[in-house]
Tab-separated table of C-alpha atoms and ligand atoms in Angstrom:
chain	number	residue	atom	x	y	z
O	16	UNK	CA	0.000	0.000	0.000
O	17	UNK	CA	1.545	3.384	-0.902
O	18	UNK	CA	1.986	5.545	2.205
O	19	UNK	CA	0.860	9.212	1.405
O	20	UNK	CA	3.195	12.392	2.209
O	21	UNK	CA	2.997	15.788	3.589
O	22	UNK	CA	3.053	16.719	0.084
O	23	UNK	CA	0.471	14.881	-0.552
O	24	UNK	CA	-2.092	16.179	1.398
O	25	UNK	CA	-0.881	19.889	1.589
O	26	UNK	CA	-3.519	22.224	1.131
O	27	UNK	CA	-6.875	18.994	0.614
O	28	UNK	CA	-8.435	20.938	3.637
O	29	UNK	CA	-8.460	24.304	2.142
O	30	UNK	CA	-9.625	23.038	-1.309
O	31	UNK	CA	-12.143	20.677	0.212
O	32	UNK	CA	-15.121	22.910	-1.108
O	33	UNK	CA	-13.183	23.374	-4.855
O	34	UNK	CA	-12.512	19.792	-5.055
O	35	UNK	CA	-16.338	19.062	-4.156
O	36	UNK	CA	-17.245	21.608	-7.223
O	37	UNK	CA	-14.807	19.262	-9.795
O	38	UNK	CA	-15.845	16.134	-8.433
O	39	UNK	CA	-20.209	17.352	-9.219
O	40	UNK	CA	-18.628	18.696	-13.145
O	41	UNK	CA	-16.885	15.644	-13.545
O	42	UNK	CA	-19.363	13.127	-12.064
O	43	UNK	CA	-23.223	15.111	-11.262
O	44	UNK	CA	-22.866	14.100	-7.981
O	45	UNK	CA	-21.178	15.334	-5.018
O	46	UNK	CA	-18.390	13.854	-2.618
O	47	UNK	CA	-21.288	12.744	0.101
O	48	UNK	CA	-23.430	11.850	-2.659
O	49	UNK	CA	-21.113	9.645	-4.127
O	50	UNK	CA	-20.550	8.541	-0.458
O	51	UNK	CA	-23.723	7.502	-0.213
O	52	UNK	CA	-23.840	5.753	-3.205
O	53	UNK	CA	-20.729	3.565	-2.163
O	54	UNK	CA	-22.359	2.354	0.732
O	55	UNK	CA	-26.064	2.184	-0.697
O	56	UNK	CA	-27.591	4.288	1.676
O	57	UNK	CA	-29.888	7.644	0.943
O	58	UNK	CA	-28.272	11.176	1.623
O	59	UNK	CA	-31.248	12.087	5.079
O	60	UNK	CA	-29.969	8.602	6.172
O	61	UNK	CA	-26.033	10.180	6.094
O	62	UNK	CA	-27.241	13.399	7.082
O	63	UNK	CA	-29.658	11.699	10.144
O	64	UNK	CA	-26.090	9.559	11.132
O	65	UNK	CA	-23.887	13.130	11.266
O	66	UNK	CA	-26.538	14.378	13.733
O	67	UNK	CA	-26.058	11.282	15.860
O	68	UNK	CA	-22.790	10.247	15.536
O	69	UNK	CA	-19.590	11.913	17.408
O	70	UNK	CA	-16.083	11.020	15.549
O	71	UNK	CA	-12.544	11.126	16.823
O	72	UNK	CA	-9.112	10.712	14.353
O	73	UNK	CA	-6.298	9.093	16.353
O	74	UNK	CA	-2.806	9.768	14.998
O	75	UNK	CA	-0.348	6.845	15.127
O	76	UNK	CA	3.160	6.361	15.650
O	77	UNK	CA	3.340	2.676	14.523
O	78	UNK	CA	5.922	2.044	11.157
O	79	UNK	CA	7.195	4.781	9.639
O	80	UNK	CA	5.007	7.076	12.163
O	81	UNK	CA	2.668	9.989	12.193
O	82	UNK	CA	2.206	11.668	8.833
O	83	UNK	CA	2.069	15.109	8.911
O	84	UNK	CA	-1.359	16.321	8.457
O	85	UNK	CA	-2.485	12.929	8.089
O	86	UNK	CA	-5.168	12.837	10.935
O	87	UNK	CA	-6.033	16.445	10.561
O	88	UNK	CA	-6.992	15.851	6.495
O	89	UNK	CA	-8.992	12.994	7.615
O	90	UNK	CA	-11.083	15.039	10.179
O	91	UNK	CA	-11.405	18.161	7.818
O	92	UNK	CA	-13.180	15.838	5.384
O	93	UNK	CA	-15.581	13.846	8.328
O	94	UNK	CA	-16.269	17.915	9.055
O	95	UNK	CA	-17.211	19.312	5.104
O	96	UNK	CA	-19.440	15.946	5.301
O	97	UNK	CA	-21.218	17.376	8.012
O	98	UNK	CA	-20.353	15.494	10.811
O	99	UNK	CA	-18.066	16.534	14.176
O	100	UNK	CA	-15.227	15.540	14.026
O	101	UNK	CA	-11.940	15.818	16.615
O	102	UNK	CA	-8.685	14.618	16.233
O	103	UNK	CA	-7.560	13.427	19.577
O	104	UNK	CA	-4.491	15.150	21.432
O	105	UNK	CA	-2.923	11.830	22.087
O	106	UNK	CA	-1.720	9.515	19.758
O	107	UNK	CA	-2.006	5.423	19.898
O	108	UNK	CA	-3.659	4.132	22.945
O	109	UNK	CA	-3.859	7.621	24.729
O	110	UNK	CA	-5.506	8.890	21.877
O	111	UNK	CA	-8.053	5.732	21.447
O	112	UNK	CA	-9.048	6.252	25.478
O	113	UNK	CA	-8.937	9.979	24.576
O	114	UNK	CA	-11.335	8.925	22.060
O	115	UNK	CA	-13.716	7.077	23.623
O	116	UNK	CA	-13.901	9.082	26.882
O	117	UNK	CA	-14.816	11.937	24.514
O	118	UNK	CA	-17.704	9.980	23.416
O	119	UNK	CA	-16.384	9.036	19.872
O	120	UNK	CA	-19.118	6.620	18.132
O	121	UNK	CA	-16.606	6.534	15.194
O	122	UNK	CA	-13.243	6.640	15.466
O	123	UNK	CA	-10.786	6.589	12.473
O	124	UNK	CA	-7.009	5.782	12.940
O	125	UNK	CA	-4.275	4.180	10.063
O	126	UNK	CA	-0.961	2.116	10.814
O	127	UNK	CA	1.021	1.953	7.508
O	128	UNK	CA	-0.992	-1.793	6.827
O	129	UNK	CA	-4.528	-0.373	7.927
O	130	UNK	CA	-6.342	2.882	7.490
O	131	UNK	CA	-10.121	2.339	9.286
O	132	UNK	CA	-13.375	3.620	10.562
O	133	UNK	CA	-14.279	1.637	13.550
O	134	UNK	CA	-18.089	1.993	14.497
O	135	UNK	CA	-18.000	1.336	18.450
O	136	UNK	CA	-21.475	1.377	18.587
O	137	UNK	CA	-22.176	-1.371	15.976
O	138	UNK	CA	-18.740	-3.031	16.211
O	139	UNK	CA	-18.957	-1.969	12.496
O	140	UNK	CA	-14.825	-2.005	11.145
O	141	UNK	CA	-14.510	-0.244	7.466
O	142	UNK	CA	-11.355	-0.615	5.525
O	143	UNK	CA	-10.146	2.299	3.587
O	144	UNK	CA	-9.135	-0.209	0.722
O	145	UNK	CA	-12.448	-1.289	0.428
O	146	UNK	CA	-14.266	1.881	0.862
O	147	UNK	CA	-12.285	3.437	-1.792
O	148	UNK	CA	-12.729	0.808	-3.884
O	149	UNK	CA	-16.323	1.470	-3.777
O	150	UNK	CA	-16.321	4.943	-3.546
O	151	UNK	CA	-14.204	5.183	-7.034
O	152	UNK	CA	-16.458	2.713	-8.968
O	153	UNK	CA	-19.298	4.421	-7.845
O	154	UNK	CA	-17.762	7.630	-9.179
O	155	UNK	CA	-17.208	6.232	-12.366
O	156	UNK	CA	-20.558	4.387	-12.767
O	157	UNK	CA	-21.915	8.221	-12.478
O	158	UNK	CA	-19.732	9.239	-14.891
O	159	UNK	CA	-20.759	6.687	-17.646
O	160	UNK	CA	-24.526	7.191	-16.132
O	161	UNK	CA	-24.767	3.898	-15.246
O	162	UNK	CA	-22.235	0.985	-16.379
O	163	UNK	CA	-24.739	-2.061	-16.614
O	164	UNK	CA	-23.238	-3.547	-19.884
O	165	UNK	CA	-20.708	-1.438	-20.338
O	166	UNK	CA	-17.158	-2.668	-20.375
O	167	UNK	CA	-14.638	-1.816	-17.593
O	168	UNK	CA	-10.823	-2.266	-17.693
O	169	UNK	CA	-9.839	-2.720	-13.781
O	170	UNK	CA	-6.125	-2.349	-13.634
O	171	UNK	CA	-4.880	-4.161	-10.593
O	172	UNK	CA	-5.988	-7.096	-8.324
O	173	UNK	CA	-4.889	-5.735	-5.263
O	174	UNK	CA	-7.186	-4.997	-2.552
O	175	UNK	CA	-8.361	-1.911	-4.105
O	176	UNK	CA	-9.133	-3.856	-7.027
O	177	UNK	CA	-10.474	-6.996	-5.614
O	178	UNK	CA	-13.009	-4.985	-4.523
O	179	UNK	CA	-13.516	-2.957	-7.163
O	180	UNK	CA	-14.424	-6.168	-9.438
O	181	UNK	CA	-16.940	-7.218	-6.969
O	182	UNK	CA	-18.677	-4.034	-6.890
O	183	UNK	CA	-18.073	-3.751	-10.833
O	184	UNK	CA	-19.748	-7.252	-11.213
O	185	UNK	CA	-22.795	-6.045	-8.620
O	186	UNK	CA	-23.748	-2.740	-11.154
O	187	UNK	CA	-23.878	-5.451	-14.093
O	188	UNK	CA	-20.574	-4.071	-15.979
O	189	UNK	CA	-18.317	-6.236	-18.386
O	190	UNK	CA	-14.815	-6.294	-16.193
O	191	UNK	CA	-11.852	-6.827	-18.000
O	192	UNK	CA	-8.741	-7.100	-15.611
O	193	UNK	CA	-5.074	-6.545	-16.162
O	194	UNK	CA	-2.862	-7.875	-13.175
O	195	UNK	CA	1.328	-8.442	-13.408
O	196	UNK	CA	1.162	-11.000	-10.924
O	197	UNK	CA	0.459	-14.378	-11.909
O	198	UNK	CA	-0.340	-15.122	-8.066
O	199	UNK	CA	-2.971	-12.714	-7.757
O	200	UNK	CA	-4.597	-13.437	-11.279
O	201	UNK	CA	-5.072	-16.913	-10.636
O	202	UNK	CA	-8.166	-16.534	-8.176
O	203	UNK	CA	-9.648	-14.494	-11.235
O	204	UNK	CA	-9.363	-16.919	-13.850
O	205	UNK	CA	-12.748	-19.383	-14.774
O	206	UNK	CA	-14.370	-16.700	-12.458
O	207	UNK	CA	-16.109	-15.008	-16.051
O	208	UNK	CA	-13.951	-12.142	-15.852
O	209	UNK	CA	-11.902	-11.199	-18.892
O	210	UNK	CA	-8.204	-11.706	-18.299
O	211	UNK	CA	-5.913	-8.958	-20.435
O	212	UNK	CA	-2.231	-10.086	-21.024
O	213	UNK	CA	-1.004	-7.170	-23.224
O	214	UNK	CA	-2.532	-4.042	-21.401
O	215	UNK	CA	-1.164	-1.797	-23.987
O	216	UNK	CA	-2.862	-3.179	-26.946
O	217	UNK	CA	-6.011	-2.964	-25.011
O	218	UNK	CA	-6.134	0.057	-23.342
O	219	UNK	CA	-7.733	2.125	-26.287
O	220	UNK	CA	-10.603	-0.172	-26.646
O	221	UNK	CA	-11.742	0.878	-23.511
O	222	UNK	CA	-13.979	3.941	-22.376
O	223	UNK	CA	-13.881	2.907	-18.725
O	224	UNK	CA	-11.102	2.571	-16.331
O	225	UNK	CA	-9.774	1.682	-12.996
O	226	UNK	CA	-6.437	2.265	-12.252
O	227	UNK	CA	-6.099	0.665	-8.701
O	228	UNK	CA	-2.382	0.304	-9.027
O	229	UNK	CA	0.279	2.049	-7.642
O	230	UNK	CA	2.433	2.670	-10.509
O	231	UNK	CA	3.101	5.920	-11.261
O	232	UNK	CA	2.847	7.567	-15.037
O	233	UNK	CA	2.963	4.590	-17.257
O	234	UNK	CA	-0.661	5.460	-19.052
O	235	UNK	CA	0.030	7.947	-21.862
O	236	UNK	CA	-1.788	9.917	-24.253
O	237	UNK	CA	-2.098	7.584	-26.910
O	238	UNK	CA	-3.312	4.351	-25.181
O	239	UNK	CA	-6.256	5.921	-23.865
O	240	UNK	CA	-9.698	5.799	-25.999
O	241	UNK	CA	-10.682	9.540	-27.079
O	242	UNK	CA	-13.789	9.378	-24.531
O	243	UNK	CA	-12.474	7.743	-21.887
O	244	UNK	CA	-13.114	8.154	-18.277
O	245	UNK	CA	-10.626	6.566	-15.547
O	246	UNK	CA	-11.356	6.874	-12.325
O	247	UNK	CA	-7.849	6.517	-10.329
O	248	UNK	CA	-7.584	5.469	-6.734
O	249	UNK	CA	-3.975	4.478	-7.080
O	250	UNK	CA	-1.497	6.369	-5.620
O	251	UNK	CA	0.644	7.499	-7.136
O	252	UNK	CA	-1.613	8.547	-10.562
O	253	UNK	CA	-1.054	6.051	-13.623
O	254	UNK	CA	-1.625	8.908	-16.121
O	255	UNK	CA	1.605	10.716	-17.013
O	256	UNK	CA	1.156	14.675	-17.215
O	257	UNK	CA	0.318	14.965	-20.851
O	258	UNK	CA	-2.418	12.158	-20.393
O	259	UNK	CA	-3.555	14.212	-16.908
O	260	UNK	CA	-3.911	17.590	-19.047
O	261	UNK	CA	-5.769	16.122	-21.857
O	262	UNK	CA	-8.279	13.967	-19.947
O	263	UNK	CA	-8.070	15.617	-16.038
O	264	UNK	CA	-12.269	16.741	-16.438
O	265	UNK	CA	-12.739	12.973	-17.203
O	266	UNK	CA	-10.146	11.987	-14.470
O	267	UNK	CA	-11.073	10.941	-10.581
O	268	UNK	CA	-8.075	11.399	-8.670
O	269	UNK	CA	-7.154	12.003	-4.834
O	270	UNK	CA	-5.547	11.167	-2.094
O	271	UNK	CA	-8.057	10.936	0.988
O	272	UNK	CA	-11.294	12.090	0.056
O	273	UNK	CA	-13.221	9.766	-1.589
O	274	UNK	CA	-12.168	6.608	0.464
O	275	UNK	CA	-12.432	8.538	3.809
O	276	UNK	CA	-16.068	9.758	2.528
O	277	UNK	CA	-17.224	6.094	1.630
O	278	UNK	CA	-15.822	4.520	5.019
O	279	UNK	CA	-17.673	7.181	6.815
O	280	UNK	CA	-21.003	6.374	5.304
O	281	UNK	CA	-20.248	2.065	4.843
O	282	UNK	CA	-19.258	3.063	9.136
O	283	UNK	CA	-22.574	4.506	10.074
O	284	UNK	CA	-25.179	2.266	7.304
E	14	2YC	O1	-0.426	9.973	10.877
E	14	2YC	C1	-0.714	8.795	11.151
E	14	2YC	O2	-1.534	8.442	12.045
E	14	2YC	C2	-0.054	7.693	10.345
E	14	2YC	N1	0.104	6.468	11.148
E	14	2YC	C3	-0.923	7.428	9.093
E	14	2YC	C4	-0.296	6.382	8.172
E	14	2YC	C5	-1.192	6.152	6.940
E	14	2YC	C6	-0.514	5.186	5.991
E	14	2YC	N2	-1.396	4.870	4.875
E	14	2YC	C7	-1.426	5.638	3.785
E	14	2YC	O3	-0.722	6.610	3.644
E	14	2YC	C8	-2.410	5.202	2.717
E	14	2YC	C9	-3.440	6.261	2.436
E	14	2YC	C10	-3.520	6.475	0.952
E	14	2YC	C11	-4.745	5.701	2.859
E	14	2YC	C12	-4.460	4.308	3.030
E	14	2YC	N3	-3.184	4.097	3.029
């Protein structure tokens, strides 16, 4: 799993509002809308949970450590979604009991293996992986205005991916996958799923993508289909600049938002 940077996440909270704006041209629906969507709930549901619902973000020294900006990105996005949101004062354990004495019903914290939303009302554990999995295809099934039928390259079996495919194969699209390692294609195969060996002959066949892996700028200008739409959770982005300035309105790209939005509403569903 990539591990974000300061850079990374330098100025999300400020933009949070302009990044909302982008994400409604590129996709008619907004960051909690496509939220919602993720975790199949109805907006006055969300909007009922953020009037009931108390969260905390606990930094984390585990690994590599606390990531500058890290937990307080996380809670400025819980916030523009309408919810409170603190990030506790202590990190790790201290932070956790700082967290639950503050009556946190939701408390979000990441080591550099995990990144979740832990409901401690329901017992209710959300993955980011997953939740961004979900929150991306259901970004890009707004996009195409619904992808029943349509065919979908996914770009990665990881767990972003895995996930992706199973919420790909739930809105009725034609997946198409493209995985380096043999390992992690083998659960795919006899499993109805298209299998691509030569992603670069493919690519501009396809209108829809999912770039769940974490290699950076290897998708260029001329393998992408003149309409398509790729909706990017991977970290670092697979486009390389001249792809990104061609095709950035048709582009869903970010670091935190999308998959901290989703676990938020798969947390309180
Ligand atoms: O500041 C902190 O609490 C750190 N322990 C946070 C480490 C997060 C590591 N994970 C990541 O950077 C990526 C993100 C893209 C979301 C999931 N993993």
């Amino acid at each position: 799993m990539t591990r974000l940077t300061k850079n990374d996440l330098s100025g999300l909270e400020q933009m949070l509002k302009r990044y909302d704006i982008g994400l409604a041209n590129r996709t008619g629906l907004s960051l909690r809308a496509i939220a919602c969507a993720a975790a199949g709930i109805q907006e006055d549901r969300f909007l009922q949970a953020a009037g009931s619902n108390s969260v905390y973000v606990v930094p984390v020294t585990a690994g590599e450590g606390i990531i500058s900006g890290f937990a307080q990105s996380v809670g400025s996005i819980i916030e523009y979604l309408g919810f409170p949101a603190n990030v506790s004062c202590g990190q790790d354990v201290s932070g956790f009991a700082e967290a639950v004495d503050g009556g946190a019903s939701i408390v979000f914290m990441a080591d550099d293996q995990k990144f979740i939303a832990a409901n401690l009302a329901t017992g209710c554990v959300i993955d980011n992986a997953a939740a961004t999995a979900r929150g991306y295809v259901a970004a890009l099934n707004a996009m195409g205005k619904g992808l029943k039928g349509c065919d979908v390259l996914v770009i990665g079996a990881g767990r972003v991916g895995t996930v992706a495919i199973a919420f790909l194969k739930q809105l009725g699209a034609n997946i198409s996958l493209f995985e380096l390692n043999p390992k992690r294609l083998q659960r795919w195969k006899h499993t109805g799923i298209n299998i691509e060996k030569n992603l670069f002959k493919v690519l501009p066949q396809f209108k829809y993508i999912i770039d769940a892996s974490p290699e950076p700028e290897f998708i260029d200008l001329a393998h992408l289909h003149p309409d398509a739409a790729i909706a990017a959770p991977g970290i670092p982005l697979g486009l390389t600049g001249e792809a990104y300035r061609v095709f950035k309105e048709r582009v869903i790209h970010d670091p935190l938002q999308i998959g901290v939005a989703a676990m938020l509403s798969m947390a309180v569903r």
